[in-house]
Amino acid sequence: FSAMLNYRHSDSEAQQTTKREAWQGIESLAGEERTNYPLTLNVDDLGSGFELTVMTPSRIGAARLGQYMENALTALVEALEHTPQQALNRLTVLPDEERQALLFGLNATDVDYDLQQTLHGLFEAQVQRTPQAVAVVAGEQALSYTQLNERANRLAGHLLSLGVQVDSRVAICVERSLEMVIGLLAINKAGAGYVPLDPAYPPERLAYMLEDSAPAVVLVHGATSELLGDITAAVVDLDQNSWHSLSAENPQIPTLTPQHSAYVIYTSGSTGKPKGAGNRHSALVNRLCWMQQAYQLTADDSVLQKTPFSFDVSVWEFFWPLMTGSSLVVAAPGAHRDPAQLIQVITEQRITTLHFVPSMLQAFLQDPAVAECTSLTRIVCSGEALQVDAQQQVFAKLPNAGLFNLYGPTEAAIDVTHWTCRDEGRDSVPIGQPIANLSTYILDNSLAPLPVGVIGELYLAGEGLARGYHRRPALTAERFVTSPFGDGQRLYRTGDLARYRADGVIEYAGRMDHQVKIRGLRIELGEIEARLAEHDDVRETVVIAQDGSLLVGYVVPNDELLLEADDDRRQAFQRRLKEHLSQSLPEYMIPQHWLLLAKMPVSPNGKLERKALPKFDASQAQQAFVAPSTELQQQVAAIWQDVLQLERIGLNDNF
């Protein structure tokens, strides 16, 4: 247990030595008593009064916790006396000064940016400043700012001729290339929001996103048009370039405002269908202006675009360099998964700035050639929790590079908090503090602020919030709620758990629900479960993220004989499940491992007991034993045997 209440009657002798003349508030007492628990509260009944002694480990701080308890008791007594009908959960332990600091002091982020701009407007202004500078590089191809602008303008004119209007949507399904950059700029220049369709997604998922977004036009190139099946909208093949004779002047659209849509990006949905989150130009301009103020790109910088454009991190990779006169270097398709390819492009193109999901950063750092990436000055991390080990490796292997940990959901303009990494000697890396014109709140279930150090749900407010979910008004109303603070602005419920440190810095503490992030990719486990439940051979199913990194699928099959079947038949069944999921889900959402159960564990009230599910044993996935043969293999195996206390280690064992 985590808290102990010890009520004791004190004898007369104790009363004489312990009783105070009057209550004097909180005192710090040094004594021989100690506690093994996060909280021990001793209540000494002195007959004429009580003495309360709070004991905690030193890291928690008994004086501060005692002060909160005094506040709570005072508030309770006053409520009992004056407002006995008040709801108990409206009482507060926070003194007013601390409440004001949490709600307003830590959110004093106002900065006067020009938010009457659009994304493409920032780019067009830079074209005027550096018309001949290199804007974008993709392999052997390169375009100046003027060339990129003119090509995007011509395509935008073509989109307008096809009926694209302000706030309509244009889908784009292309591989990473010059055409991708031209297409994104052109869509915004035509007044529309872009809908990225990753060619790596299964056809069923692409078809749903097309149907749900209802784009006015779809941009493709090469073979990507064949991935989309029947398309009712107009289709433009970017390889055709049949609009090259149109005007190269910037389109003028008087009705376009910064409040109109810049994009709709789809993310995993708990109902079994992905959901589209749309955001405004003004929110993204705010985010990019903050990033430039914080990290200051110059014409000497080169930014690597390697994040799949179906994830919102790609937005700053595209538009930040193009508003500052830097060079945007587009990585080859698939290169974001290959550390060797990344190192090659970093060294050849003298990349200074790039983004990593922390798990990919760790893989990148394991390559011996990473020390050759001496041009790197900024490494930005987001998408999942950054581990201290990865941070320390960056410090050791890339000492000239700054490491920045950012946090933000798709329902906001990319990132909402920031942290400059440094060696603090702690066991976690925080997500920092809110960026300009954003506010963060850590609240309880009643939307009341929680004290420093207490874990609660993280809420967001301010300029960066998304417009909402496309065609999902009920879900939008559920997740975007009215703030009880200030003048009724919107709050977004992130579903993430967090807490404040004593210095006001925010620490991430995991997810509230069953949504997880694996390798930086947000996954709604409910979406996987919904797809599995459609399979004829599945009676019940649940999917969990074991240890936060391993997707495990639990299935109660209709055929009970499968539970006693041999390995070949069970593996054939698992292959059928994977094939079924691959028709509608991307690869990262397909469980790596499976467990077949006779029934799901449930609580007395019939609810699924996820914690009672058997844990997947990695040894079950080990292949047939193959003995190490070379001297080096035998040496490595011997080290593992010693560390893990195992009798033997095979060449193909999975660690």
XYZ file of C-alpha atoms in Angstrom:
655
model
C 0.000 0.000 0.000
C 1.118 3.568 -0.559
C -0.351 5.457 2.412
C -0.651 4.603 6.087
C -2.963 6.294 8.579
C -1.967 5.708 12.192
C -4.527 6.916 14.763
C -3.395 6.668 18.343
C -4.586 7.812 21.771
C -1.814 9.553 23.666
C -1.495 9.082 27.414
C -1.395 11.919 29.916
C 2.403 12.034 29.949
C 2.458 12.363 26.186
C -0.120 15.140 26.421
C 2.124 17.130 28.749
C 5.148 16.866 26.475
C 3.437 17.087 23.105
C 0.465 19.419 23.496
C 0.859 22.861 21.920
C -0.629 26.060 23.325
C -2.276 26.770 19.930
C -2.060 25.605 16.363
C 0.975 27.219 14.808
C 0.800 25.744 11.300
C 3.354 23.498 9.660
C 6.640 22.777 11.380
C 9.576 20.724 10.174
C 10.533 18.230 12.846
C 13.655 16.124 12.930
C 13.130 12.929 14.833
C 13.881 9.259 14.951
C 10.595 8.213 13.371
C 10.821 7.202 9.726
C 8.513 5.798 7.089
C 8.839 3.197 4.358
C 5.809 4.527 2.496
C 5.148 7.512 0.237
C 2.912 8.880 2.975
C 2.432 8.131 6.655
C 0.005 10.275 8.660
C 0.046 9.959 12.448
C -3.003 11.369 14.209
C -2.342 11.776 17.944
C -5.566 12.188 19.940
C -4.581 14.429 22.855
C -8.064 14.508 24.365
C -8.459 18.267 23.960
C -7.172 18.334 20.399
C -5.172 16.522 17.762
C -1.630 16.604 16.521
C -1.038 15.497 12.931
C 2.380 14.353 11.859
C 3.141 13.803 8.179
C 6.112 11.643 7.288
C 7.383 11.071 3.764
C 10.649 10.159 2.079
C 12.790 13.251 1.702
C 12.307 13.491 -2.076
C 8.568 14.056 -1.641
C 8.854 16.812 0.958
C 6.817 16.418 4.123
C 6.494 20.161 4.775
C 4.968 20.866 1.376
C 2.640 17.863 1.556
C 1.651 18.832 5.081
C 0.780 22.307 3.862
C -1.537 20.827 1.229
C -3.199 18.698 3.909
C -3.660 21.764 6.111
C -5.239 23.603 3.162
C -7.567 20.670 2.502
C -8.662 20.448 6.154
C -9.215 24.196 6.320
C -11.268 24.174 3.119
C -13.304 21.220 4.402
C -14.086 22.893 7.737
C -15.070 26.153 6.054
C -17.293 24.325 3.566
C -18.983 22.321 6.315
C -19.685 25.552 8.176
C -20.696 27.853 5.326
C -21.484 25.825 2.160
C -22.468 22.297 3.236
C -24.162 21.567 -0.113
C -20.917 22.140 -2.049
C -19.611 19.169 -4.042
C -16.616 17.620 -2.336
C -14.549 17.571 -5.535
C -14.776 21.373 -5.769
C -12.655 21.803 -2.654
C -9.051 22.674 -3.365
C -5.781 21.989 -1.618
C -4.065 24.747 -3.613
C -3.465 28.102 -1.991
C -4.573 30.915 -4.292
C -1.016 32.055 -5.010
C 0.011 28.617 -6.251
C -3.200 28.226 -8.241
C -2.554 31.516 -10.012
C 1.024 30.481 -10.747
C -0.054 27.133 -12.252
C -2.846 28.590 -14.382
C -1.308 31.863 -15.460
C 2.301 32.261 -14.330
C 3.543 29.161 -16.158
C 1.424 30.108 -19.185
C 2.735 33.630 -19.648
C 3.677 32.872 -23.249
C 2.223 35.803 -25.189
C 4.362 36.828 -28.171
C 3.253 39.304 -30.840
C 3.748 37.405 -34.108
C 2.119 38.430 -37.383
C -0.584 35.775 -37.496
C -2.319 37.362 -40.482
C 0.045 35.369 -42.686
C -0.433 32.011 -44.416
C 2.072 29.192 -44.853
C 2.565 29.921 -48.535
C 2.629 33.659 -47.766
C 5.716 33.131 -45.588
C 7.340 31.264 -48.483
C 6.405 33.919 -51.041
C 7.961 36.608 -48.839
C 11.194 34.618 -48.717
C 11.161 34.273 -52.520
C 11.338 38.067 -52.691
C 14.321 38.130 -50.333
C 16.401 35.282 -51.838
C 15.034 34.532 -55.329
C 18.106 32.685 -56.627
C 19.034 30.734 -53.495
C 18.620 26.956 -53.537
C 15.203 26.179 -52.060
C 14.839 22.407 -52.443
C 17.112 19.490 -53.296
C 15.970 15.953 -54.121
C 18.714 13.593 -55.265
C 20.362 15.156 -58.307
C 17.539 17.687 -58.781
C 17.396 21.166 -57.285
C 15.185 24.240 -57.608
C 15.794 27.846 -56.635
C 13.227 29.773 -54.628
C 11.978 31.428 -57.806
C 11.744 28.142 -59.731
C 9.910 26.391 -56.910
C 7.494 29.293 -56.522
C 6.738 29.494 -60.251
C 6.084 25.761 -60.564
C 3.805 25.811 -57.530
C 1.976 28.869 -58.918
C 1.310 27.176 -62.251
C -0.028 24.056 -60.555
C -2.154 26.202 -58.230
C -3.660 27.896 -61.282
C -4.501 24.487 -62.704
C -6.175 23.460 -59.441
C -8.251 26.630 -59.462
C -9.351 25.861 -63.021
C -10.571 22.459 -61.795
C -12.865 24.089 -59.256
C -10.712 24.122 -56.103
C -12.052 26.760 -53.703
C -11.108 28.276 -50.374
C -11.279 25.687 -47.577
C -11.850 22.756 -49.925
C -9.539 19.756 -49.696
C -7.032 18.384 -52.190
C -5.614 14.914 -51.590
C -2.020 14.180 -52.572
C -0.611 10.675 -52.950
C 3.029 10.869 -54.052
C 6.419 9.550 -52.991
C 8.923 11.903 -51.369
C 10.168 14.063 -54.260
C 10.272 17.562 -55.723
C 6.698 16.977 -56.850
C 5.613 16.481 -53.248
C 6.952 19.903 -52.221
C 5.492 21.595 -55.310
C 2.144 19.909 -54.722
C 1.841 20.961 -51.069
C 2.659 24.582 -51.864
C 0.289 24.633 -54.823
C -2.627 23.254 -52.799
C -2.242 25.983 -50.160
C -1.746 28.658 -52.826
C -5.078 27.585 -54.345
C -6.731 28.208 -50.974
C -7.276 24.541 -50.087
C -6.066 22.290 -47.306
C -3.947 19.314 -48.320
C -4.804 15.732 -47.346
C -1.660 13.531 -47.414
C -2.185 9.931 -48.543
C 0.877 7.806 -47.816
C 1.468 5.381 -50.720
C 2.657 2.816 -48.143
C -0.831 2.585 -46.611
C -3.093 -0.363 -47.538
C -5.629 0.308 -50.318
C -8.594 -0.013 -47.935
C -7.231 2.664 -45.618
C -6.477 4.977 -48.540
C -9.979 4.408 -49.901
C -11.566 5.328 -46.569
C -9.475 8.508 -46.254
C -10.465 9.490 -49.787
C -14.132 8.893 -49.111
C -14.113 10.684 -45.761
C -12.133 13.730 -46.893
C -14.104 14.106 -50.154
C -11.336 16.027 -51.947
C -12.072 18.286 -54.875
C -8.931 17.061 -56.659
C -6.442 14.223 -56.127
C -2.740 14.668 -56.985
C -0.736 11.579 -57.954
C 2.395 10.761 -59.883
C 3.648 7.679 -61.643
C 2.216 4.452 -60.288
C 0.585 5.957 -57.177
C -2.673 6.533 -59.089
C -3.113 2.766 -59.260
C -3.169 2.552 -55.448
C -6.353 4.553 -55.068
C -8.868 2.508 -57.040
C -11.909 4.338 -58.353
C -11.636 8.083 -57.763
C -14.674 10.287 -58.252
C -12.685 13.535 -57.962
C -10.542 15.030 -60.718
C -7.090 13.431 -60.857
C -3.911 15.360 -61.678
C -0.752 13.410 -62.531
C 2.184 15.564 -61.470
C 4.439 13.815 -63.989
C 2.366 15.244 -66.835
C 3.096 18.930 -66.119
C 0.472 19.924 -68.690
C -0.060 23.259 -66.893
C 3.481 24.571 -67.543
C 2.147 27.377 -69.744
C -0.110 28.856 -67.041
C 0.742 32.049 -65.172
C 3.772 31.933 -62.876
C 2.467 34.830 -60.769
C 1.323 34.288 -57.184
C -2.440 33.549 -57.199
C -4.540 36.244 -55.550
C -7.439 34.836 -53.515
C -9.067 37.697 -51.580
C -11.395 35.410 -49.615
C -8.547 33.313 -48.166
C -7.789 34.115 -44.504
C -5.361 32.669 -41.938
C -8.333 30.949 -40.290
C -8.873 28.705 -43.290
C -7.585 25.144 -43.483
C -3.948 24.381 -44.277
C -4.231 20.587 -44.034
C -6.285 17.645 -42.803
C -4.048 14.857 -41.466
C -5.544 11.493 -40.544
C -4.554 9.719 -37.382
C -5.562 6.412 -35.836
C -9.138 6.294 -34.514
C -10.544 4.332 -31.560
C -13.711 3.329 -33.466
C -11.830 1.335 -36.088
C -11.643 4.184 -38.587
C -8.921 6.847 -38.835
C -9.980 10.409 -38.026
C -8.897 13.580 -39.769
C -7.612 16.535 -37.741
C -7.585 19.848 -39.601
C -5.583 22.914 -38.700
C -5.497 26.583 -39.660
C -2.775 28.652 -41.275
C -2.593 31.005 -38.268
C -1.901 28.129 -35.850
C 0.900 26.819 -38.055
C 2.360 30.270 -38.673
C 2.501 30.748 -34.890
C 4.281 27.424 -34.509
C 6.834 28.194 -37.252
C 7.490 31.745 -36.016
C 8.195 30.340 -32.549
C 10.532 27.710 -33.991
C 12.482 30.319 -35.927
C 12.728 32.550 -32.866
C 13.900 29.622 -30.738
C 16.343 27.904 -33.112
C 17.135 30.529 -35.798
C 17.739 28.908 -39.156
C 19.890 30.886 -41.597
C 20.721 30.696 -45.292
C 23.674 28.477 -44.359
C 21.414 25.752 -42.953
C 20.099 22.633 -44.680
C 17.032 20.857 -43.255
C 16.392 17.187 -44.034
C 12.800 16.264 -44.871
C 12.462 12.594 -43.985
C 9.260 12.236 -41.923
C 6.357 10.657 -43.878
C 4.069 13.530 -44.836
C 1.102 11.754 -43.267
C 2.551 12.817 -39.871
C 2.398 16.438 -38.777
C 6.108 16.707 -37.937
C 6.665 16.857 -41.693
C 4.896 20.243 -41.782
C 7.774 22.096 -40.146
C 10.301 20.069 -42.136
C 8.704 21.426 -45.331
C 7.809 24.975 -44.419
C 10.331 26.134 -41.802
C 13.366 26.140 -44.138
C 11.300 27.673 -46.967
C 10.346 30.705 -44.831
C 13.938 31.373 -43.712
C 16.056 31.063 -46.868
C 17.509 27.687 -45.883
C 17.742 24.669 -48.168
C 15.169 21.895 -47.925
C 16.760 18.518 -48.695
C 14.239 15.780 -49.483
C 15.356 12.290 -48.454
C 14.788 9.409 -50.855
C 11.662 7.283 -50.280
C 12.309 4.798 -47.475
C 15.533 6.482 -46.378
C 14.033 7.508 -43.030
C 14.259 3.863 -41.917
C 17.895 3.324 -42.968
C 20.622 4.856 -40.761
C 23.296 4.260 -43.415
C 21.323 6.181 -46.046
C 20.654 8.978 -43.573
C 24.317 9.299 -42.683
C 25.196 9.443 -46.382
C 22.762 12.259 -47.159
C 23.710 14.144 -43.972
C 27.378 14.133 -44.877
C 26.918 14.780 -48.611
C 24.399 17.606 -48.217
C 25.914 19.044 -45.026
C 22.620 18.709 -43.185
C 22.447 20.900 -40.080
C 18.895 20.215 -38.883
C 16.718 17.107 -38.774
C 14.051 15.307 -36.793
C 14.080 11.892 -35.168
C 11.524 9.789 -33.407
C 13.493 8.687 -30.307
C 13.475 4.974 -31.201
C 14.879 5.779 -34.657
C 17.414 8.111 -33.065
C 18.706 5.201 -31.000
C 19.058 3.031 -34.119
C 20.819 5.905 -35.900
C 23.280 6.346 -33.039
C 24.313 2.682 -33.196
C 25.872 3.118 -36.650
C 29.662 3.510 -36.257
C 29.694 6.197 -38.967
C 27.408 8.537 -37.015
C 30.446 10.453 -35.742
C 31.006 11.625 -39.334
C 27.818 13.737 -39.148
C 29.758 16.763 -37.925
C 27.520 19.228 -39.788
C 24.583 18.538 -37.451
C 23.775 21.426 -35.127
C 20.098 20.739 -34.330
C 18.467 17.381 -33.610
C 14.766 17.678 -32.870
C 12.980 14.773 -31.180
C 9.243 14.199 -30.803
C 6.640 11.491 -31.282
C 7.380 9.415 -28.186
C 9.209 9.661 -24.876
C 12.905 10.481 -25.258
C 15.036 8.142 -23.160
C 17.926 9.458 -21.091
C 20.223 6.865 -22.683
C 19.571 8.268 -26.169
C 20.157 11.787 -24.877
C 23.502 10.820 -23.364
C 24.572 9.065 -26.560
C 23.892 12.232 -28.564
C 25.986 14.233 -26.125
C 28.832 11.726 -26.446
C 28.764 11.005 -30.199
C 27.553 14.336 -31.607
C 28.914 16.902 -29.146
C 28.370 19.848 -31.519
C 24.653 19.163 -31.990
C 21.929 20.643 -29.804
C 19.207 18.164 -28.825
C 15.637 19.426 -28.442
C 12.709 17.418 -27.088
C 9.299 18.612 -28.331
C 5.799 17.355 -27.591
C 2.467 17.763 -29.331
C -0.548 15.812 -30.624
C -1.960 15.923 -34.166
C -4.877 17.919 -32.717
C -2.554 20.900 -32.283
C -0.134 22.676 -34.590
C 2.646 20.077 -34.517
C 4.265 20.781 -31.115
C 3.055 22.614 -28.030
C 5.923 22.234 -25.528
C 9.696 22.393 -25.865
C 12.789 21.410 -23.916
C 16.476 21.948 -24.599
C 18.173 18.755 -23.467
C 20.954 18.879 -20.916
C 22.489 16.432 -18.495
C 20.495 16.941 -15.298
C 21.393 13.627 -13.713
C 17.719 12.595 -13.726
C 16.156 9.353 -14.941
C 13.789 10.964 -17.474
C 13.807 13.717 -20.094
C 10.981 16.252 -19.627
C 8.803 17.706 -22.381
C 9.456 21.193 -21.050
C 7.197 24.221 -21.137
C 4.624 25.668 -23.559
C 5.741 27.406 -26.735
C 4.666 30.947 -27.646
C 0.920 31.684 -27.439
C 0.118 28.193 -26.120
C -1.055 27.197 -22.650
C -0.770 23.877 -20.841
C -2.782 22.710 -17.845
C -2.508 19.576 -15.710
C -6.003 18.950 -14.379
C -8.052 16.429 -12.461
C -11.364 14.918 -13.591
C -13.194 18.078 -12.536
C -10.913 20.324 -14.617
C -9.299 21.659 -11.444
C -5.536 22.335 -11.448
C -3.383 19.815 -9.630
C -0.432 20.623 -7.371
C 3.156 20.412 -8.498
C 4.289 16.789 -8.621
C 0.791 15.302 -8.923
C -0.013 13.367 -12.106
C -3.093 14.441 -14.057
C -4.345 14.805 -17.603
C -2.572 17.334 -19.811
C -4.873 19.905 -21.450
C -3.894 22.409 -24.132
C -5.209 25.838 -25.059
C -4.196 28.762 -27.210
C -3.296 29.545 -30.781
C -2.168 26.076 -31.807
C -5.358 24.040 -31.363
C -6.772 22.273 -34.400
C -10.112 23.308 -35.861
C -11.462 19.898 -34.836
C -12.066 16.517 -36.433
C -13.268 16.453 -40.013
C -16.949 15.451 -40.187
C -16.869 14.280 -36.536
C -18.764 16.961 -34.545
C -19.544 14.655 -31.603
C -15.908 13.608 -31.207
C -14.795 17.221 -31.599
C -17.161 18.279 -28.804
C -15.884 15.445 -26.594
C -12.191 16.251 -26.989
C -12.333 20.051 -27.364
C -14.065 21.383 -24.241
C -14.767 24.832 -22.836
C -12.100 26.091 -20.458
C -13.216 27.005 -16.912
C -10.367 29.543 -16.839
C -10.214 32.870 -18.610
C -12.881 33.892 -21.093
C -14.147 30.503 -22.218
C -11.534 29.523 -24.770
C -11.256 25.916 -25.921
C -9.240 23.225 -24.147
C -8.019 20.080 -25.876
C -7.965 16.927 -23.767
C -4.794 15.134 -24.816
C -5.390 11.886 -22.917
C -1.724 12.135 -21.865
C -0.655 12.024 -18.236
C 1.853 14.567 -16.979
C 3.035 16.406 -13.885
C 4.881 19.606 -13.060
C 8.326 19.607 -11.539
C 9.076 22.136 -8.836
C 10.692 24.385 -11.471
C 7.521 24.416 -13.609
C 8.863 21.997 -16.215
C 6.443 19.296 -17.412
C 7.254 15.595 -17.243
C 5.367 13.148 -19.472
C 3.895 10.176 -17.555
C 2.173 8.020 -20.217
C -1.302 7.594 -21.712
C -4.663 7.592 -19.938
C -6.419 5.329 -22.400
C -5.373 2.520 -24.680
C -3.872 4.795 -27.282
C -0.137 4.235 -27.509
C 2.865 5.494 -29.398
C 5.298 2.969 -30.798
C 8.326 4.198 -32.718
C 6.696 7.620 -32.713
C 3.537 6.439 -34.471
C 0.278 7.005 -32.647
C -1.872 3.891 -32.539
C -5.418 3.436 -31.319
C -5.488 -0.143 -30.113
C -9.264 -0.074 -30.563
C -8.832 0.347 -34.298
C -6.761 -2.851 -34.503
C -9.268 -4.699 -32.309
C -12.163 -3.548 -34.491
C -10.462 -4.918 -37.589
C -9.579 -8.223 -35.916
C -13.166 -8.666 -34.732
C -14.289 -8.621 -38.372
C -12.418 -11.888 -39.057
C -14.740 -14.900 -39.238
C -12.421 -17.044 -37.113
C -12.179 -14.570 -34.217
C -14.647 -14.685 -31.315
C -12.979 -12.145 -29.030
C -9.820 -10.109 -29.270
C -7.785 -7.473 -27.482
C -4.480 -5.831 -28.378
C -2.000 -4.358 -25.917
C 1.337 -2.606 -26.168
C 3.540 -4.688 -23.889
C 6.315 -2.679 -22.239
C 5.262 0.256 -24.417
C 7.055 -1.113 -27.459
C 5.633 -4.494 -28.487
C 2.168 -4.998 -29.989
C 0.659 -8.272 -28.798
C -2.658 -9.586 -30.110
C -4.815 -11.781 -27.840
C -7.444 -13.857 -29.636
C -10.181 -16.230 -28.521
C -10.709 -18.285 -31.702
C -14.049 -19.690 -32.787
C -12.337 -23.032 -33.311
C -11.379 -24.194 -29.817
C -9.257 -26.985 -31.306
C -6.713 -24.342 -32.304
C -5.756 -24.040 -28.650
C -4.387 -27.590 -28.696
C -3.184 -27.570 -32.317
C 0.450 -28.038 -33.344
C 2.722 -25.083 -34.081
C 2.260 -25.252 -37.847
C -1.515 -24.897 -37.632
C -1.359 -22.136 -35.034
C 1.172 -20.210 -37.099
C -1.016 -20.598 -40.185
C -3.905 -19.084 -38.226
C -1.731 -16.166 -37.133
C -0.637 -15.569 -40.728
C -4.292 -15.362 -41.767
C -4.917 -12.752 -39.092
C -1.923 -10.710 -40.229
C -3.003 -10.938 -43.869
C -6.496 -9.815 -42.872
C -5.141 -6.786 -40.991
C -2.729 -5.855 -43.781
C -5.711 -5.194 -46.037
C -6.720 -2.177 -43.978
C -3.913 -1.248 -41.578
C -0.350 -0.037 -42.100
C 2.466 -2.359 -41.095
C 3.215 -0.572 -37.814
C -0.307 -1.343 -36.532
C -0.093 -5.115 -37.042
C 0.812 -7.052 -33.852
C 4.185 -8.736 -33.960
C 3.130 -11.538 -31.623
C -0.037 -13.458 -30.813
C -1.471 -15.417 -27.908
C -4.506 -17.701 -28.275
C -6.803 -17.886 -25.247
C -9.764 -20.050 -24.276
C -11.463 -16.962 -22.799
C -10.659 -13.395 -21.859
C -10.061 -12.551 -18.179
C -12.890 -10.413 -16.812
C -13.607 -8.626 -13.544
C -16.615 -9.490 -11.336
C -18.673 -6.843 -13.144
C -17.859 -8.367 -16.528
C -15.264 -5.859 -17.714
C -12.096 -7.017 -19.435
C -9.157 -7.222 -17.030
C -6.282 -6.154 -19.259
C -3.789 -6.458 -16.435
C -4.744 -10.124 -16.030
C -3.792 -10.994 -19.609
C -0.814 -13.368 -19.709
C 2.392 -11.583 -20.589
C 3.980 -12.552 -23.866
C 7.176 -14.535 -23.300
C 9.807 -13.531 -25.821
C 11.296 -17.022 -25.614
C 8.170 -18.295 -27.373
C 9.267 -16.436 -30.490
C 12.794 -17.769 -30.582
C 13.768 -19.729 -33.625
C 15.391 -23.154 -33.663
C 18.734 -23.152 -31.892
C 21.718 -22.419 -34.123
C 25.062 -22.526 -32.363
C 27.482 -19.596 -32.831
C 30.286 -20.691 -35.150
C 32.893 -17.958 -35.536
C 35.153 -16.843 -32.719
C 33.455 -13.428 -32.553
C 29.972 -14.975 -32.414
C 31.070 -17.280 -29.625
C 32.536 -14.368 -27.653
C 29.343 -12.327 -27.963
C 27.201 -15.332 -27.037
C 29.347 -15.968 -23.975
C 28.808 -12.376 -22.809
C 25.028 -12.713 -23.190
C 25.041 -16.068 -21.378
C 26.863 -14.477 -18.469
C 24.668 -11.366 -18.307
C 21.360 -13.208 -18.689
C 22.408 -16.301 -16.727
C 21.399 -18.635 -19.562
C 22.949 -21.973 -20.428
C 23.152 -21.239 -24.129
C 22.564 -18.426 -26.621
C 21.715 -19.223 -30.230
C 22.787 -17.298 -33.301
C 19.192 -16.346 -34.162
C 17.868 -15.638 -30.667
C 15.943 -12.386 -30.374
C 17.146 -10.171 -27.555
